[in-house]
Coordinates of C-alpha atoms and ligand atoms in Angstrom, one line a residue:
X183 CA 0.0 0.0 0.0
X184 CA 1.2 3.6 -0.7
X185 CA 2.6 5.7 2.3
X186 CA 1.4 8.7 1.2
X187 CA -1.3 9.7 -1.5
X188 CA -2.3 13.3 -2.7
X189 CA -6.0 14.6 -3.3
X190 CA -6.5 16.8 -6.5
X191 CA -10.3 18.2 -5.3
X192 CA -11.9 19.5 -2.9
X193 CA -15.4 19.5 -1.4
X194 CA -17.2 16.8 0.5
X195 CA -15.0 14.2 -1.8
X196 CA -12.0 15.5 -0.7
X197 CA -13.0 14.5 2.8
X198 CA -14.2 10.9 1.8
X199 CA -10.7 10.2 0.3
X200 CA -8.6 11.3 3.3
X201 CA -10.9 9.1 5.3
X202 CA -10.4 6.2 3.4
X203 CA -7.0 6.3 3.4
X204 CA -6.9 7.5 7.3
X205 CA -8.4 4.5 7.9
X206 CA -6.0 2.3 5.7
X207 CA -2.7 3.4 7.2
X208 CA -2.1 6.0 4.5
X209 CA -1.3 9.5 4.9
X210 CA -2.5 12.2 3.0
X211 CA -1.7 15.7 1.2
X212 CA -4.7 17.7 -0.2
X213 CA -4.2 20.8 -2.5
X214 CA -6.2 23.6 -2.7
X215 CA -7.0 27.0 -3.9
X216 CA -7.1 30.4 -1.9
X217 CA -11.0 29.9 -1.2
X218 CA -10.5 26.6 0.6
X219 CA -8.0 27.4 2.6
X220 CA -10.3 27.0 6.2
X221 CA -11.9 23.8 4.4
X222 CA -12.6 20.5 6.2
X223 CA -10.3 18.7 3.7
X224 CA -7.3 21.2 4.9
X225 CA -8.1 20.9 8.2
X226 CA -8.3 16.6 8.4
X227 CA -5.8 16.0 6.2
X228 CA -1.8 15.0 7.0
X229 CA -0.4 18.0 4.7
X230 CA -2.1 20.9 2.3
X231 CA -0.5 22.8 -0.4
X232 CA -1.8 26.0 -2.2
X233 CA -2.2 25.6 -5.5
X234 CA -3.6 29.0 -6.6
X235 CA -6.6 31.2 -6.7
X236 CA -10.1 29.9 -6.2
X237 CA -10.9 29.8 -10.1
X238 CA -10.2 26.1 -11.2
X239 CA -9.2 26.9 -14.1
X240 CA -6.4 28.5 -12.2
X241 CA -6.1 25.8 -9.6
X242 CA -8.1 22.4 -9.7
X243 CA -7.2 22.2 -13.1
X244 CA -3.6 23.0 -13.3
X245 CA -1.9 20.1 -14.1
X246 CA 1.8 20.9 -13.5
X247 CA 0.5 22.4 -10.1
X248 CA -0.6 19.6 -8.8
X249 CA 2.0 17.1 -10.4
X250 CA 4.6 19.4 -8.1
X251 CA 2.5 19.6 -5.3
X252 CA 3.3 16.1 -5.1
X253 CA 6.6 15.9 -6.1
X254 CA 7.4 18.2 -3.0
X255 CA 5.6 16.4 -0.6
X256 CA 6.7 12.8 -1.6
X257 CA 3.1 11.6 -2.5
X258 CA 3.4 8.3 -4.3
X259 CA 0.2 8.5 -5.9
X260 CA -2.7 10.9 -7.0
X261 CA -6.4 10.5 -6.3
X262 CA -8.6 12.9 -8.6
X263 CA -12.1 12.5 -7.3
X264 CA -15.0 13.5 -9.5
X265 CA -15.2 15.7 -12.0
X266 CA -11.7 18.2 -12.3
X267 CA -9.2 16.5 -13.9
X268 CA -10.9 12.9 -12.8
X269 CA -11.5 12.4 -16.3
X270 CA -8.3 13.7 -18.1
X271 CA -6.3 11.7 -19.7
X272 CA -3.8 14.2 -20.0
X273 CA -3.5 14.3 -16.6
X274 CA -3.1 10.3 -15.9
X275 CA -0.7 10.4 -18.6
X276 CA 1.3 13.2 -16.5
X277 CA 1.5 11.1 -13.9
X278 CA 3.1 8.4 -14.9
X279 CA 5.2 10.5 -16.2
X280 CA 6.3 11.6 -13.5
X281 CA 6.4 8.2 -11.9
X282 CA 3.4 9.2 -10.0
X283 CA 0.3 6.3 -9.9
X284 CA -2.9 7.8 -11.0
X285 CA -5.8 6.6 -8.7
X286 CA -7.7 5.3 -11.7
X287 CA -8.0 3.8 -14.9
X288 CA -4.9 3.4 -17.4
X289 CA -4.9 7.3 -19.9
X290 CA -5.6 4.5 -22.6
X291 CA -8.7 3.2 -20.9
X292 CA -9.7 6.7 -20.6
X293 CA -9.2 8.2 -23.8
X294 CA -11.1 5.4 -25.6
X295 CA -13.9 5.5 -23.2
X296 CA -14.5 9.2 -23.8
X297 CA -15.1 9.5 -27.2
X298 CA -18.8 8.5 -26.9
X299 CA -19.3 6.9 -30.6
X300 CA -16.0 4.9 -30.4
X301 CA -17.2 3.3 -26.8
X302 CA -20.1 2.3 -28.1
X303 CA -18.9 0.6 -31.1
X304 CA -16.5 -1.3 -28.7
X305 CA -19.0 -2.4 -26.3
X306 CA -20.8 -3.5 -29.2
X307 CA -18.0 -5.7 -30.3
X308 CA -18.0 -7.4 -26.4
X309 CA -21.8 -8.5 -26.9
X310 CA -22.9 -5.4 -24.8
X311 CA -26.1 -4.1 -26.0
X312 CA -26.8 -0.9 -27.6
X313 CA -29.0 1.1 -29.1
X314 CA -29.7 0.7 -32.5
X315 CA -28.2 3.2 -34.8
X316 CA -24.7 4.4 -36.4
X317 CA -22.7 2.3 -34.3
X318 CA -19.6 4.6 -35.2
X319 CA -19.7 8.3 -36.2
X320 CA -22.0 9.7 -39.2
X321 CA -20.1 12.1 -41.4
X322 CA -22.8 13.7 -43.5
X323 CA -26.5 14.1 -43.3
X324 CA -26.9 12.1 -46.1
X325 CA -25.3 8.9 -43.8
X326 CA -27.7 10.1 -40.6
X327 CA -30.7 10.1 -43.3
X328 CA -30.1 6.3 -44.7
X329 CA -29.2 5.2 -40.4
X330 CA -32.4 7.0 -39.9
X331 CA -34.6 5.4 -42.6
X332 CA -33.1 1.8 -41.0
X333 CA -34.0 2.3 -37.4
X334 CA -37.5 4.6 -37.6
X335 CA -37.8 8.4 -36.1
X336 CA -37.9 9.7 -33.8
X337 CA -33.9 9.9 -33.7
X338 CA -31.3 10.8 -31.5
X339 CA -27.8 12.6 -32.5
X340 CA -25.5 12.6 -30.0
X341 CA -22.0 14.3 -30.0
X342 CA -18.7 11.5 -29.9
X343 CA -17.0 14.1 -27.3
X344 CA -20.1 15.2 -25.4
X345 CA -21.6 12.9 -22.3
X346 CA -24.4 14.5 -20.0
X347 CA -26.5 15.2 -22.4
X348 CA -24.8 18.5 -24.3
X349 CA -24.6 18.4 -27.7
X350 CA -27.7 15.7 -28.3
X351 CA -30.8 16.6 -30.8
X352 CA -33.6 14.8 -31.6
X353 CA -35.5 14.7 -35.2
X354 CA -38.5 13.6 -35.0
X355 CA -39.4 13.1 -39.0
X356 CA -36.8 12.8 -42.3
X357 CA -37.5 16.6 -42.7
X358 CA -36.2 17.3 -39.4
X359 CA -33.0 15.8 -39.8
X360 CA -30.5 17.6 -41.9
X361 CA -31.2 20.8 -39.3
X362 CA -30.5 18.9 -36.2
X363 CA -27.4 17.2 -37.3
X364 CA -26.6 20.5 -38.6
X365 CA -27.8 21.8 -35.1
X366 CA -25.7 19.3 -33.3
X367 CA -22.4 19.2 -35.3
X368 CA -22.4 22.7 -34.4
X369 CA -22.9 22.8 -31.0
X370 CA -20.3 20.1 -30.6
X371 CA -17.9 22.3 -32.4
X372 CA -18.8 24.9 -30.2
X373 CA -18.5 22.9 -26.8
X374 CA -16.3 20.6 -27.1
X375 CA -13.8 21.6 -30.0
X376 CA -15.1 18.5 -32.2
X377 CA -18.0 17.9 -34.8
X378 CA -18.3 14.1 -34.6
X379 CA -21.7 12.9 -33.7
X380 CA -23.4 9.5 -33.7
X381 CA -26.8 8.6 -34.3
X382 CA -29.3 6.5 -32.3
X383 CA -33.0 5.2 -32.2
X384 CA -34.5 7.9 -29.6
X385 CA -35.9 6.0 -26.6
X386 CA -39.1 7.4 -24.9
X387 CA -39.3 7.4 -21.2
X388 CA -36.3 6.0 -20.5
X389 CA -34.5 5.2 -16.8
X390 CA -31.0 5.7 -16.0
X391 CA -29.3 2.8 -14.2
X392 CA -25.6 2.3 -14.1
X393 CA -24.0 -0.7 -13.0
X394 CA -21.1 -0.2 -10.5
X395 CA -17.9 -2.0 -11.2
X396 CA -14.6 -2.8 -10.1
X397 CA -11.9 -4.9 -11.5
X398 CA -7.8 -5.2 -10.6
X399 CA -4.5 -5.4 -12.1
X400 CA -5.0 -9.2 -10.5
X401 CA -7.5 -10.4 -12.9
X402 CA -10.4 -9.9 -10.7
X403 CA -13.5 -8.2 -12.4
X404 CA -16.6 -7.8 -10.1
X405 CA -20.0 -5.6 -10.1
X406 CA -21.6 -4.1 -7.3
X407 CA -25.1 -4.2 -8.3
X408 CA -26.9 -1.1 -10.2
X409 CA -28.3 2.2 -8.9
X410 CA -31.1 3.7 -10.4
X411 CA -30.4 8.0 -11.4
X412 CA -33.8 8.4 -13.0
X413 CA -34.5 11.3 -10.5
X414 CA -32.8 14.2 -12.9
X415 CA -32.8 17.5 -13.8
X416 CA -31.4 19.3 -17.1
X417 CA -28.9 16.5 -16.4
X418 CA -28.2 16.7 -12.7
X419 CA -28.9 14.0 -10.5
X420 CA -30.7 15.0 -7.4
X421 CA -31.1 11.6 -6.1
X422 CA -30.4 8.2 -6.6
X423 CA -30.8 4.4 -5.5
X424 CA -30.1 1.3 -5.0
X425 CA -31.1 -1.5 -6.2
X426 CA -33.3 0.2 -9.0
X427 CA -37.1 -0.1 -8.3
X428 CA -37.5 -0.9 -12.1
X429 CA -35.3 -4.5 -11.8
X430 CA -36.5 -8.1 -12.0
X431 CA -33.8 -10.6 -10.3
X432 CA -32.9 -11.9 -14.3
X433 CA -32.5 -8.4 -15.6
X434 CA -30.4 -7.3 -12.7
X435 CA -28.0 -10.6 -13.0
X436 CA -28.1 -10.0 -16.9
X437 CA -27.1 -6.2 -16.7
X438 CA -24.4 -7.3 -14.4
X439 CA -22.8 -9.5 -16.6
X440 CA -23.3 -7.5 -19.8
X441 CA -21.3 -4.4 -17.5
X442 CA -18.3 -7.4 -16.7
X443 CA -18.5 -7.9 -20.6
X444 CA -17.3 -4.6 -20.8
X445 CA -14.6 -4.6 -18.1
X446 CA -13.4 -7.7 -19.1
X447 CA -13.6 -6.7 -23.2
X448 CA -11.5 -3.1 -22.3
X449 CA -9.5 -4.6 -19.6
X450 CA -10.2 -2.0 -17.7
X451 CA -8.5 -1.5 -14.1
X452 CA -10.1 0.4 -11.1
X453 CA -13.4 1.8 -10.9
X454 CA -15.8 2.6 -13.3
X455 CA -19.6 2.9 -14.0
X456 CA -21.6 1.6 -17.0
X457 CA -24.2 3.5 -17.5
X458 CA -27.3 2.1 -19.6
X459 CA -30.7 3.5 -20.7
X460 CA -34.0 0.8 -19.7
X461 CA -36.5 1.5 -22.0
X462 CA -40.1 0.6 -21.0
X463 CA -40.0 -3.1 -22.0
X464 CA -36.8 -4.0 -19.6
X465 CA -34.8 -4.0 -22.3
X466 CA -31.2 -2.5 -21.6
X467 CA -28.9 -0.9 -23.7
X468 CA -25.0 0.7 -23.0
X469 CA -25.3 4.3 -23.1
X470 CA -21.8 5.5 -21.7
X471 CA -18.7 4.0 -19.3
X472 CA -17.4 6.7 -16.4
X473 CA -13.8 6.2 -15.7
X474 CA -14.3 8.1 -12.1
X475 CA -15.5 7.4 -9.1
X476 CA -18.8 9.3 -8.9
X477 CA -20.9 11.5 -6.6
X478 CA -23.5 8.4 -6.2
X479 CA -21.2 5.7 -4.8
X480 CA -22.4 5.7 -1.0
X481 CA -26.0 3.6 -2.3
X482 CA -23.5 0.9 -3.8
X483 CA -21.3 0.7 -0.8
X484 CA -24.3 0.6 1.6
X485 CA -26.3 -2.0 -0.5
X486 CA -23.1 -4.1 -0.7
X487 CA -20.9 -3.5 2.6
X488 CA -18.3 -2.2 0.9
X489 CA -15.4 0.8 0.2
X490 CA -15.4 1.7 -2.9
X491 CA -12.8 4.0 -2.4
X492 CA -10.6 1.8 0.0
X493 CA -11.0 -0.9 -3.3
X494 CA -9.5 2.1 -5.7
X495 CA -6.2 2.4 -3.3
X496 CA -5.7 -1.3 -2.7
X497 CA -6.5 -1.7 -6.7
X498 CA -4.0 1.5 -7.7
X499 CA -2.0 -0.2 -5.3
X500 CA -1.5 -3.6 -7.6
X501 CA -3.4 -5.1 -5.0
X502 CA -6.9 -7.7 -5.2
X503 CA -9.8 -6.2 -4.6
X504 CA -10.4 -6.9 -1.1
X505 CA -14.0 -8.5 -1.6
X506 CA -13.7 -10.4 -4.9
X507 CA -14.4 -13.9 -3.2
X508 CA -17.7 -12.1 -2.4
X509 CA -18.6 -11.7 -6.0
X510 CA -21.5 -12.1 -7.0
X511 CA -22.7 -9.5 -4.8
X512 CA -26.5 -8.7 -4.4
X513 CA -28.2 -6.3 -2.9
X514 CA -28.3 -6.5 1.4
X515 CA -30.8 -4.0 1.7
X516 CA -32.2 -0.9 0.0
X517 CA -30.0 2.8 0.1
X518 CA -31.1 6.0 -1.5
X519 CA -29.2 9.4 -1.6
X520 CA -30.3 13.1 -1.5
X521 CA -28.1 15.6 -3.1
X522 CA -28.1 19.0 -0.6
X523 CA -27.4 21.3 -2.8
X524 CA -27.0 25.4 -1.6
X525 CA -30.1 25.7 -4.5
X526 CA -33.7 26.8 -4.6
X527 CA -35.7 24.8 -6.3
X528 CA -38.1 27.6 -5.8
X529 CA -35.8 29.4 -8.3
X530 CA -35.3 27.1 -10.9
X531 CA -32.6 25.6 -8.8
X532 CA -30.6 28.9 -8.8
X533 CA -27.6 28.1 -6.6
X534 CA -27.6 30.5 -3.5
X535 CA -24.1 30.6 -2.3
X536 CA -24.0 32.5 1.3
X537 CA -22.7 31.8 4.7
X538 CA -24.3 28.7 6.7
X539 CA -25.4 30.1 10.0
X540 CA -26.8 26.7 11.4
X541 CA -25.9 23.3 10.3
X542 CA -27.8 20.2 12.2
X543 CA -27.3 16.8 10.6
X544 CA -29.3 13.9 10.9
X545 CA -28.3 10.8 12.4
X546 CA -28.9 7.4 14.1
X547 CA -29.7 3.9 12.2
X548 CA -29.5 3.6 8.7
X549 CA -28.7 7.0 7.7
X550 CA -25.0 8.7 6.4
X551 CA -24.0 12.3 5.9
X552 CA -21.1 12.7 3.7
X553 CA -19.7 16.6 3.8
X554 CA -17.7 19.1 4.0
X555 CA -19.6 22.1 6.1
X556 CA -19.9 23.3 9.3
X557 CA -22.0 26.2 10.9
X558 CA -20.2 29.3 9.6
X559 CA -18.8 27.8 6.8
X560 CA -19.3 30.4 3.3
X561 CA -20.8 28.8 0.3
X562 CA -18.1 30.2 -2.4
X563 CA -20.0 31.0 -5.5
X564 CA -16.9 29.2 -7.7
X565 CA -17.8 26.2 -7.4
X566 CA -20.7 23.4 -7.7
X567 CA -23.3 23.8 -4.9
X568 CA -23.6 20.1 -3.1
X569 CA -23.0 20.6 0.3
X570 CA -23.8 17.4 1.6
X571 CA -25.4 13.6 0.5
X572 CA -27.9 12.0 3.0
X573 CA -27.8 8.2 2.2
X574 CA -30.1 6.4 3.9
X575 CA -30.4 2.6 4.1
X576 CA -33.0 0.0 5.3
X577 CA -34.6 -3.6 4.5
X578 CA -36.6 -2.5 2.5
X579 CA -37.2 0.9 -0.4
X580 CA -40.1 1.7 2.4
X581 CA -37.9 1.6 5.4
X582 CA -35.3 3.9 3.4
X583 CA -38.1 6.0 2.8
X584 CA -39.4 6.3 6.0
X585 CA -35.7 7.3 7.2
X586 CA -35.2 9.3 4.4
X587 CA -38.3 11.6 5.6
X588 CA -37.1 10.9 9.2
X589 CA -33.4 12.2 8.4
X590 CA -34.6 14.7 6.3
X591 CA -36.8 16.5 8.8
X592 CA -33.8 16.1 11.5
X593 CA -31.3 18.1 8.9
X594 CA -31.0 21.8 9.7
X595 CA -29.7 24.0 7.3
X596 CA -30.0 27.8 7.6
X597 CA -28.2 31.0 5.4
X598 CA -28.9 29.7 2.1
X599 CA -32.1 28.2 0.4
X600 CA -31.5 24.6 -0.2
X601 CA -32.5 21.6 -2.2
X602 CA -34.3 19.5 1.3
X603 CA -37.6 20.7 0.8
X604 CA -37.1 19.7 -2.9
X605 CA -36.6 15.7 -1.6
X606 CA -39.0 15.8 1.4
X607 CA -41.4 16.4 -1.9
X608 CA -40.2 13.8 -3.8
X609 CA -41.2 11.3 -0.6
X610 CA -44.3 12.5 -0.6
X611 CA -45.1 11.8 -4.5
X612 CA -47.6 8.6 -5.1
X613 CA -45.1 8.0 -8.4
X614 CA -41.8 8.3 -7.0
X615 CA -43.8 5.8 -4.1
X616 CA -45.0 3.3 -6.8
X617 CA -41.3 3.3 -8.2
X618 CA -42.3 4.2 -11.6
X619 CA -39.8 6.8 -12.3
X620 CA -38.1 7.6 -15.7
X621 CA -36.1 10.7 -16.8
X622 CA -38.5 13.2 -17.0
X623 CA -40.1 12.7 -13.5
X624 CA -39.2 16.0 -12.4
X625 CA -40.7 18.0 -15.2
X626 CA -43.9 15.3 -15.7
X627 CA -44.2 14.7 -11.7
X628 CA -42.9 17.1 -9.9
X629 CA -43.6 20.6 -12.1
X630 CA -40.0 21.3 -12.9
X631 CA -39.1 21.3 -9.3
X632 CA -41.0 23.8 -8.8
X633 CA -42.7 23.4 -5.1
Ligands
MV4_793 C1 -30.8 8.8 -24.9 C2 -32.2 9.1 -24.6 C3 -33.1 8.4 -25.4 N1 -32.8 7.6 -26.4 N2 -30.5 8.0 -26.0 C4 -28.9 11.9 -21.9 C5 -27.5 12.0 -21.3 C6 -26.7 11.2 -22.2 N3 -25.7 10.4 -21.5 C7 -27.7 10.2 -22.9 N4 -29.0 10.8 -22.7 C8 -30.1 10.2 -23.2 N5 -29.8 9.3 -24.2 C9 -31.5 7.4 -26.7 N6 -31.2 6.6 -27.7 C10 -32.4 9.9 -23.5 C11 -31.4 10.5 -22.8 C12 -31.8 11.4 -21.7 C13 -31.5 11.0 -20.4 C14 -30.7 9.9 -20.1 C15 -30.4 9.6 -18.8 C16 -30.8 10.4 -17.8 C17 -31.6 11.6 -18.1 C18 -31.9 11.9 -19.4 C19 -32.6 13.0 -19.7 C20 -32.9 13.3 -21.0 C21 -32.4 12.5 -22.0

């Protein structure tokens, strides 16, 4: 196991790193910018460095800064976290380089899982399924016309470098569809510095569920069971669970092994999530492969008994995964998490950044808070606005609920408007209840947010 590992982010993740490794023997450096300075991450770990001004773009992001921050600490290896650099290729390239292990897949593993079009084609090679279409970039509208024609409208294009949802159009009719891939080659252009895009059957009232994987440098590939992220808005997750509501015990073992298809086909190394669209028959289909650890984790490690990130540093470390003769894994009991953001869904989920002046959490059985705040902490207005997950856990998707409301009510937050009220809804909806939720809950169920 490493001696000593740095921490390129910040934020409530920041914290859930140093703990892991606290509680593997490890020690820890954290960088951070001028804005963090009095953060919870500072303050818990072994050593801090300054890396710059609170812009990322000027800290978080600066690669050479944080490659030195290392190298004058005597950090063995780099954990990046979500979003940042956690996805930069450049940036796992640059350190091993510098003969610094990147906490994470191989630069190879994450360059060919980012272009969109290119990891689809590849899963489609490993018997993954996907949705019919291009299966590969389209150059010209005349190509997106005849894919078109083949699969039926409506139609999905979808840019190779986009993710998330930017850069996607739909055409609903042959006359539609030279100006949406017109539409949508240009917005890729404009977001992402590349035109490619990729065309798909559009799926209506779709769910989100990823599978949550895991495999080592030792040959051991292992799922940990889906969570369902259905529960979005404009493409941010509000909350999520596990195991998905929507799941039959055949679908759930087949999804599983179609996501260790993948793994296994990419030999792929560390974490990852494969995410995959259910359409309203149960069918499932690949949709895209994060090479990161992600927000959502805490459902899969409660609905498992597991540490996802402990798994990354033994795995980064050349070491098994520590529960591999567990596999296959299924779901112990039933977790869901709440994203508390500093938003008001009042306001169209405008972020409110402000000092907290009271900051109660919830506790006792079945319920988790991972974050970074404390009463008197300042919301900067830099950065994203989640200020804390509440996962909650219990035999059964009613007693998570029931705790959920329980832990919910208990949680204090006062100084800026935030996204509780927003769940407490949610718990309270007869179609969130039933478990019948797809993408568009929010604006179908829910009026936008809008309480
Ligand atoms: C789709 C789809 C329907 N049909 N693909 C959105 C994010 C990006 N990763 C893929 N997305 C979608 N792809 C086909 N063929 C609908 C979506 C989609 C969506 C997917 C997951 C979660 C929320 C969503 C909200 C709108 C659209």
């Amino acid at each position: 196991m490493f001696d000593k590992i740095l921490i390129a982010n910040r934020g409530e993740v920041a914290v859930r790193i140093i703990r892991a490794a606290h509680e593997l023997g490890v020690k820890t450096v954290v960088v951070y910018s001028e804005a963090d300075r009095d953060s919870l991450a500072v303050k818990l770990s072994d050593e801090a460095v300054c890396i710059g001004p609170a812009p990322s773009a000027k800290s978080y992001l600066v690669i050479p800064n944080i490659i030195g921050a290392a190298q004058i600490t005597g950090a063995q290896a780099i954990h990046p976290g979500y979003g940042f650099l956690s996805e930069s290729a450049e940036f796992a390239r640059a350190c091993a380089d510098n003969d610094i292990t990147f906490i994470g897949p191989s630069p190879e593993a994450i360059e060919q899982l980012g272009d969109k079009a290119n990891a689809k084609a590849t899963m489609a090679r490993f018997g993954v399924p996907t949705v019919p279409g291009s299966d590969g970039a389209v150059a010209t509208a005349e190509d997106a016309a005849r894919f078109a024609a083949e699969v039926g409208y409506p139609v999905l294009i979808k840019a190779s470098a986009g993710g998330g949802g930017k850069g996607m159009r739909v055409a609903e009719s042959a006359e539609e569809l030279e100006k949406m891939f017109v539409a949508a080659k240009t917005e890729a252009a404009n977001a992402f510095g590349n035109d490619e895009v990729y065309l798909e059957k559009y799926l209506s009232h779709p769910r989100h569920v990823e599978v949550q994987v895991l495999a080592d440098s030792c040959g051991n590939a292992m799922h940990l069971c889906e969570r369902d992220c259905s529960i979005q808005r404009r493409h941010q997750k509000l909350l999520e669970e596990a195991p998905s509501p929507a799941l039959d015990e055949q679908t759930r073992q087949a999804m599983g092994e179609a996501a260790l298809r993948a793994v296994r086909g990419v030999g792929y190394v560390n974490a990852g999530t494969i995410e995959f669209l259910l359409d309203t028959d149960g069918r499932f289909y690949f949709m895209e492969m994060n090479t990161r650890v992600q927000v959502e984790h805490p459902v899969s490690e409660m609905i498992t008994g597991s540490d996802i990130i402990k798994e990354q540093l033994r795995i980064a470390a050349g070491e098994p995964i520590s529960i591999a003769h567990r596999a296959p894994l299924s779901p112990g009991c039933h977790a869901i998490e709440f994203r508390i953001n500093a938003e008001d869904p009042a306001k169209g989920f405008m972020p409110c950044p402000g000092t907290i002046t009271r900051f109660d959490v919830p506790g006792g059985p079945g319920v988790r808070v991972d974050t970074h705040i404390r009463a008197g902490y300042k919301v900067p207005p830099t950065y994203d606005s989640l200020l804390a997950k509440l996962i909650v856990w219990g035999d059964t998707r009613a007693e998570a609920v029931a705790r959920g409301k329980r832990a919910l009510s208990e949680f204090v937050i006062e100084g800026v408007a935030t996204t509780i009220p927003f769940h407490q809804a949610v718990l309270e909806n007869e179609v969130f209840l039933s478990g019948e939720v797809y993408t568009d809950f929010i604006e179908t169920q829910m009026n936008g947010g809008t309480l």
